[in-house]
Coordinates of C-alpha atoms and ligand atoms in Angstrom, one line a residue:
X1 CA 112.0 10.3 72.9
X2 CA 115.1 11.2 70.8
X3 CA 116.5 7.8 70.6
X4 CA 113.3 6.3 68.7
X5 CA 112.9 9.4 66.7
X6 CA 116.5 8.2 66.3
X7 CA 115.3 4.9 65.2
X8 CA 112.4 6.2 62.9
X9 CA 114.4 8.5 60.7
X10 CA 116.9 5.3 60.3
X11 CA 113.9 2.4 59.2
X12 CA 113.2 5.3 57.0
X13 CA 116.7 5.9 55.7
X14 CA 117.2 1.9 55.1
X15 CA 113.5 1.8 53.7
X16 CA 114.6 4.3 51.5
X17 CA 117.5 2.9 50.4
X18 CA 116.3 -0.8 49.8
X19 CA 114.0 0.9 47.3
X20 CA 116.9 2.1 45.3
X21 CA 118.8 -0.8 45.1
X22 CA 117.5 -1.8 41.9
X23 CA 116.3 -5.3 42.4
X24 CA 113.4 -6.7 44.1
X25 CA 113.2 -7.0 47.7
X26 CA 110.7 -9.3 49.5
X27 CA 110.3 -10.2 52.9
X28 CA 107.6 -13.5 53.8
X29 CA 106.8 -14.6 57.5
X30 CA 106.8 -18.6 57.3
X31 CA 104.9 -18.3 60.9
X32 CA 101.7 -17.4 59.0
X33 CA 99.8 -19.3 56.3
X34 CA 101.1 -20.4 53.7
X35 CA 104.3 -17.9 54.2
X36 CA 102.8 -14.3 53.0
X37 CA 104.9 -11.8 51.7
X38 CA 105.2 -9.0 54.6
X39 CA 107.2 -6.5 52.9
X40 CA 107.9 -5.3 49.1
X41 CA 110.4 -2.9 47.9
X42 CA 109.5 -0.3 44.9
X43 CA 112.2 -2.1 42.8
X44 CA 109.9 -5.3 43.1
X45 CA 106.5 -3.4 42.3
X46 CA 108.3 -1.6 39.5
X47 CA 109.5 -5.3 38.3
X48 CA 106.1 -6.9 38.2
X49 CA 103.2 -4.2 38.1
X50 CA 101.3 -4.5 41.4
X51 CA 100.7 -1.9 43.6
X52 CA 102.1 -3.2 47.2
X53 CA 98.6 -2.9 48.7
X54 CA 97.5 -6.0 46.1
X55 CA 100.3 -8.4 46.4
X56 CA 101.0 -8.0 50.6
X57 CA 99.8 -11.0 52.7
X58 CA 99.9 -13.4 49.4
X59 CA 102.8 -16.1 48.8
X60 CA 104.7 -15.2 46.1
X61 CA 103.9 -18.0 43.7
X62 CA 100.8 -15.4 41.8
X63 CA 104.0 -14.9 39.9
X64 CA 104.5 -18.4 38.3
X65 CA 102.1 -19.1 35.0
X66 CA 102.0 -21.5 32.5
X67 CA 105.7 -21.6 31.3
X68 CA 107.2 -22.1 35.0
X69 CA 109.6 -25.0 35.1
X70 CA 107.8 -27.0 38.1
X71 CA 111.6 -28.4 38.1
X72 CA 112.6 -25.3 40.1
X73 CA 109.4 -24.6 42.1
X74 CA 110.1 -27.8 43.7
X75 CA 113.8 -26.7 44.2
X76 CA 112.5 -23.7 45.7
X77 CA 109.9 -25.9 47.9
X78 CA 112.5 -27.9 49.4
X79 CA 115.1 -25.3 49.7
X80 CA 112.7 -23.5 51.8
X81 CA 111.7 -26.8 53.6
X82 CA 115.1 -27.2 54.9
X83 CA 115.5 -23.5 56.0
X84 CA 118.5 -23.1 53.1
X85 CA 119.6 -20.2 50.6
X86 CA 117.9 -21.2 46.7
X87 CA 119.2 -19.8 44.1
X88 CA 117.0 -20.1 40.7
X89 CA 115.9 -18.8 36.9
X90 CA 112.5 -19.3 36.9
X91 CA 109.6 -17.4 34.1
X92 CA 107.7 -15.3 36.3
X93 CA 104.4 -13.3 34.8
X94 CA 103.7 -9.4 35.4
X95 CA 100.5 -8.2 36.3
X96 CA 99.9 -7.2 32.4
X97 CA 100.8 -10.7 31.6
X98 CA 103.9 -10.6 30.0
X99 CA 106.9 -13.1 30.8
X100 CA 110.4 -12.2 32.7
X101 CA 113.3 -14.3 33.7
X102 CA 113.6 -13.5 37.0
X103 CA 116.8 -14.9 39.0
X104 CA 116.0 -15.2 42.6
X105 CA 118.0 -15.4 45.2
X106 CA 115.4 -16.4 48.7
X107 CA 117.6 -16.7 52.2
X108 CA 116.6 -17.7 55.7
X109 CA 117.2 -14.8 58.3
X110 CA 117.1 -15.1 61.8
X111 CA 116.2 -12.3 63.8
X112 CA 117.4 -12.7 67.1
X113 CA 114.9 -10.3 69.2
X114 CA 112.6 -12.2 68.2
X115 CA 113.5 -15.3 68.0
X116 CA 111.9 -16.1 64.3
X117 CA 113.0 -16.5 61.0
X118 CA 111.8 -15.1 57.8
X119 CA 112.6 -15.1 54.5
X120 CA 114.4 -12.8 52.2
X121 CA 113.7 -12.9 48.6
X122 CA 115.7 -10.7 46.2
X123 CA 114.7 -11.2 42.8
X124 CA 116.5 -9.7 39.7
X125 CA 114.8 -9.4 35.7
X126 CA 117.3 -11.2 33.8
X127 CA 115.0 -11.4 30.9
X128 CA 117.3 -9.6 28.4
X129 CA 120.5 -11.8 29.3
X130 CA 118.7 -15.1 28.9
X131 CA 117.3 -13.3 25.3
X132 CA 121.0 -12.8 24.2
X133 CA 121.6 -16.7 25.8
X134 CA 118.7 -18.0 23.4
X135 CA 120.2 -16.2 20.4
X136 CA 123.9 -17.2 21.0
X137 CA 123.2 -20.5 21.6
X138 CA 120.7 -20.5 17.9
X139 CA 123.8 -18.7 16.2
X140 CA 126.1 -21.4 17.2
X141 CA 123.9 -24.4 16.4
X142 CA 123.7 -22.4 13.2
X143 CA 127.4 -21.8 12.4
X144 CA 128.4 -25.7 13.0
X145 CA 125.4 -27.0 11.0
X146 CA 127.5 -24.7 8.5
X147 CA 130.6 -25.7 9.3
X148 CA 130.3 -29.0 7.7
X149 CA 128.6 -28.2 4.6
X150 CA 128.2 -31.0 2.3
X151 CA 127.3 -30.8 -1.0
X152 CA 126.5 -34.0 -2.9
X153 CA 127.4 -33.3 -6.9
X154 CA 125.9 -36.6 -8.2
X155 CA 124.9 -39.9 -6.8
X156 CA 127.6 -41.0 -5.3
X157 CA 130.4 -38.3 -5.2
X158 CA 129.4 -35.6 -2.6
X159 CA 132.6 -32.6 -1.9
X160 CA 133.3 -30.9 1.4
X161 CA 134.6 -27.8 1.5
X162 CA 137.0 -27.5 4.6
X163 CA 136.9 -23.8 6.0
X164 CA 137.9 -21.8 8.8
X165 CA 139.9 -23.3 11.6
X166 CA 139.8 -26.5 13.6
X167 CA 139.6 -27.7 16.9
X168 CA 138.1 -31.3 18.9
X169 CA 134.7 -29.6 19.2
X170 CA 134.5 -28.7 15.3
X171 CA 136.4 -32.2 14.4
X172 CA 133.3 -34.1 16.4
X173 CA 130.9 -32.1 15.0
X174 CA 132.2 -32.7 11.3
X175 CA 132.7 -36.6 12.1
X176 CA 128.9 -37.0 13.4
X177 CA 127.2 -35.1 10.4
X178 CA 130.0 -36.8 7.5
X179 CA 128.7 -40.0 9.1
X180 CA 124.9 -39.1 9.5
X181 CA 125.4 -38.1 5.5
X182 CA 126.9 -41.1 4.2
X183 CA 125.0 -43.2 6.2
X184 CA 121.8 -41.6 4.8
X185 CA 123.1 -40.9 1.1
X186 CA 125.7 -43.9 0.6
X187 CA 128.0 -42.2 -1.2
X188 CA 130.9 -44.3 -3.2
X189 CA 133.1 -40.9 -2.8
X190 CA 133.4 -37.9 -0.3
X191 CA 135.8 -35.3 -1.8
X192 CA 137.6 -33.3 1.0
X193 CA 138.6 -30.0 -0.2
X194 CA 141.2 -28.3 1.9
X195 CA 141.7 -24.7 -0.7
X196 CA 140.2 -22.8 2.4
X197 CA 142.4 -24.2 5.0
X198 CA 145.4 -21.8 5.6
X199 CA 147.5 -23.8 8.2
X200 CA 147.9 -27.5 8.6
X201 CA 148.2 -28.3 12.2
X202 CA 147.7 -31.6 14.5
X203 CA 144.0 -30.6 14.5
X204 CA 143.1 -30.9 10.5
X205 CA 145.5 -33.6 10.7
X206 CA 143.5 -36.0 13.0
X207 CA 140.3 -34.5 11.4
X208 CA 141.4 -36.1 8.0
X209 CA 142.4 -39.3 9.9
X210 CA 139.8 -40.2 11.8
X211 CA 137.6 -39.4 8.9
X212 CA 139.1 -41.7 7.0
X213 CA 138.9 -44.1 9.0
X214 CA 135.1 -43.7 9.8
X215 CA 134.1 -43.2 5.8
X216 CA 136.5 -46.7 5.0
X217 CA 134.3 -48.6 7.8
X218 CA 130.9 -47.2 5.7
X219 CA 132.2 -48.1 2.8
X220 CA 132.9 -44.8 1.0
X221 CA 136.5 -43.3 -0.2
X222 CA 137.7 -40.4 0.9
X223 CA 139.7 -38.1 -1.7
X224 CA 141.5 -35.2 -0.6
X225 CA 141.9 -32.3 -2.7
X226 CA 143.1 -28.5 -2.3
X227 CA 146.5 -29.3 -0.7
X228 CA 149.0 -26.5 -0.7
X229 CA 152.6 -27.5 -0.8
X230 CA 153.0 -25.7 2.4
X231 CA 151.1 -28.7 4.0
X232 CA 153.6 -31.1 3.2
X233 CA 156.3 -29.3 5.6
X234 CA 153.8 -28.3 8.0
X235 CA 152.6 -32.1 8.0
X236 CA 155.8 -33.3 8.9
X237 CA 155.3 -33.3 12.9
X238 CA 152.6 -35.6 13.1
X239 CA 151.9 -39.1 12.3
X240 CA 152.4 -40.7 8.2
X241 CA 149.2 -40.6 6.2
X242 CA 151.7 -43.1 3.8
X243 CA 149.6 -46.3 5.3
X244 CA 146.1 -44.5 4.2
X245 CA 146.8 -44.8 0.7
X246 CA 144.2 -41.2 0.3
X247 CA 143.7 -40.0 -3.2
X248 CA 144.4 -36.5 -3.9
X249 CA 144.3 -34.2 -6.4
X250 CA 144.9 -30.5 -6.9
X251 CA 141.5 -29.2 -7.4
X252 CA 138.0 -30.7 -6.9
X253 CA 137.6 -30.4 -10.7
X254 CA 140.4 -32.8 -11.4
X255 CA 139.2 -34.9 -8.8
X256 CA 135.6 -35.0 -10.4
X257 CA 137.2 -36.1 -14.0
X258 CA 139.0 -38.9 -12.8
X259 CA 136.3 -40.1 -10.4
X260 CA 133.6 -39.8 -13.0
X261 CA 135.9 -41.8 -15.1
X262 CA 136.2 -44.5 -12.3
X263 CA 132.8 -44.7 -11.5
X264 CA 131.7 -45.7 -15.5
X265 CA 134.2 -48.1 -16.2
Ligands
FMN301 C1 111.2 -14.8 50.2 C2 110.6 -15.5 49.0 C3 110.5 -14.9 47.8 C4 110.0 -15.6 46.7 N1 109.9 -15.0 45.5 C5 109.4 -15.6 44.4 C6 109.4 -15.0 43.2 O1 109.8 -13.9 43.0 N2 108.9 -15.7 42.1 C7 108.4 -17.0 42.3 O2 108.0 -17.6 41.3 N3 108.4 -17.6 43.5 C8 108.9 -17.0 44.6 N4 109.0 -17.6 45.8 C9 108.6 -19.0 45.9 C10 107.1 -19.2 46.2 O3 106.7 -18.3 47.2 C11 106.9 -20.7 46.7 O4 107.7 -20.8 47.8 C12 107.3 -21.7 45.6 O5 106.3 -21.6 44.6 C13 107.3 -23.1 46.2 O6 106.2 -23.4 46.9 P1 104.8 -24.0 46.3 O7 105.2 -25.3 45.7 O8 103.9 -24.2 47.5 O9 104.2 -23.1 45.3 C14 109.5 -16.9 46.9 C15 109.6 -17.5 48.1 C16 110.1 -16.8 49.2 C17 110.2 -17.5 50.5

């Protein structure tokens, strides 16, 4: 008599306590139909808005809706096929309608006694994260469309303005949106302007380079302006831009005047 009143007052205790542990909790019974959910935890009812009494003895897919990737229903369908731990993101609906992110974590678990397996299901609203994701990633796609911002002063001259610092990413970036321009635009110039850049290293030094090399296949000249004196020391590491035969000048202005010239005679 003790011993189960034992054993009730713990089921209640771990009851209890799975309520609290601030996720979802679900338990299905593949035995049955279409593997029902047997058990719910608060944390889950709190998560999507239905009362345990409307959701028990359904599978779990009433949350999937219109914006669902069917890509990861299928990886949960054959995760569960083979009795294996899925791990997923998937855009589940609350009973008001609204989306969440929910990641899901579902695991096989044996219970020895009596000899069946179930399935565990813990699922977590991630909906803010993935909201901060979205944004990041828009920021950055934003910040290198700004990084190389060319601006085209007449026909066929367009300037560059080099700012901020420099690394293979950037240089990439900068090499696939100089080419998409000139390609598009076919400029006879493309003034580089290096007054922003504060340190020459082997980075800005490719990046000049390789652009070179890229803009002379396409037919336009590149034309360096802005370089500090400092460069020329700081240069001195890295391979000789004596075989380039560049044009530079100290200010984009200068460079316009004599380009201008060149372009009417
Ligand atoms: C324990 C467990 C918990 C689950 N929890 C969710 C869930 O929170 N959201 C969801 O969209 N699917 C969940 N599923 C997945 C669906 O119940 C179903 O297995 C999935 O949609 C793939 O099967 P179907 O193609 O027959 O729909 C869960 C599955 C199990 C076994």
């Amino acid at each position: 008599m003790f011993a189960r009143l034992e054993e009730i007052q713990q089921n209640e205790f771990i009851k209890a306590a799975i309520d609290r542990v601030g996720t979802g909790v679900v338990i299905t019974d593949p035995e049955q139909e279409d593997n029902p959910m047997v058990y719910c935890n608060k944390g889950f009812q709190e998560m999507t808005g239905y009362e345990a009494e409307e959701i028990l003895s359904r599978n779990c897919r009433f949350l999937q809706g219109e914006e669902t990737n069917s890509v990861d229903v299928e990886r949960i369908r054959n995760g569960l096929e083979k009795r294996e731990t899925v791990h997923v993101e998937l855009k589940n609906y609350r009973k008001d309608g609204s989306m969440f992110w929910n990641e899901l974590h579902i695991f096989p678990v044996h219970i020895e006694q009596m000899d069946q397996v179930y399935f565990v299901g813990v699922q977590k609203d991630v909906t803010y994260r993935r909201e901060q994701e979205e944004l990041l990633g828009h920021y950055l796609s934003e910040v290198k469309r700004l990084s190389t911002p060319i601006v085209p002063i007449q026909d066929s001259i367009s300037v560059l303005p080099l700012v901020g610092t420099f690394d293979d990413d950037r240089l990439h970036q900068m090499l696939e949106t100089v080419s998409h321009h000139v390609k598009e635009s076919k400029e006879d110039y493309l003034i580089l302007d290096m007054s922003a850049v504060y340190s020459y290293d082997e980075a800005v030094h490719m990046g000049i380079y390789q652009m070179n090399q890229l803009l002379d296949l396409m037919g336009t000249k590149l034309v360096i302006t802005g370089i500090k004196p400092t460069f020329a020391i700081q240069s001195a590491p890295y391979a000789d831009f004596g075989e380039l035969s560049l044009q530079t000048y100290a200010t984009v202005k200068q460079a316009l005047e004599t380009l201008r010239h060149e372009i009417n005679n």
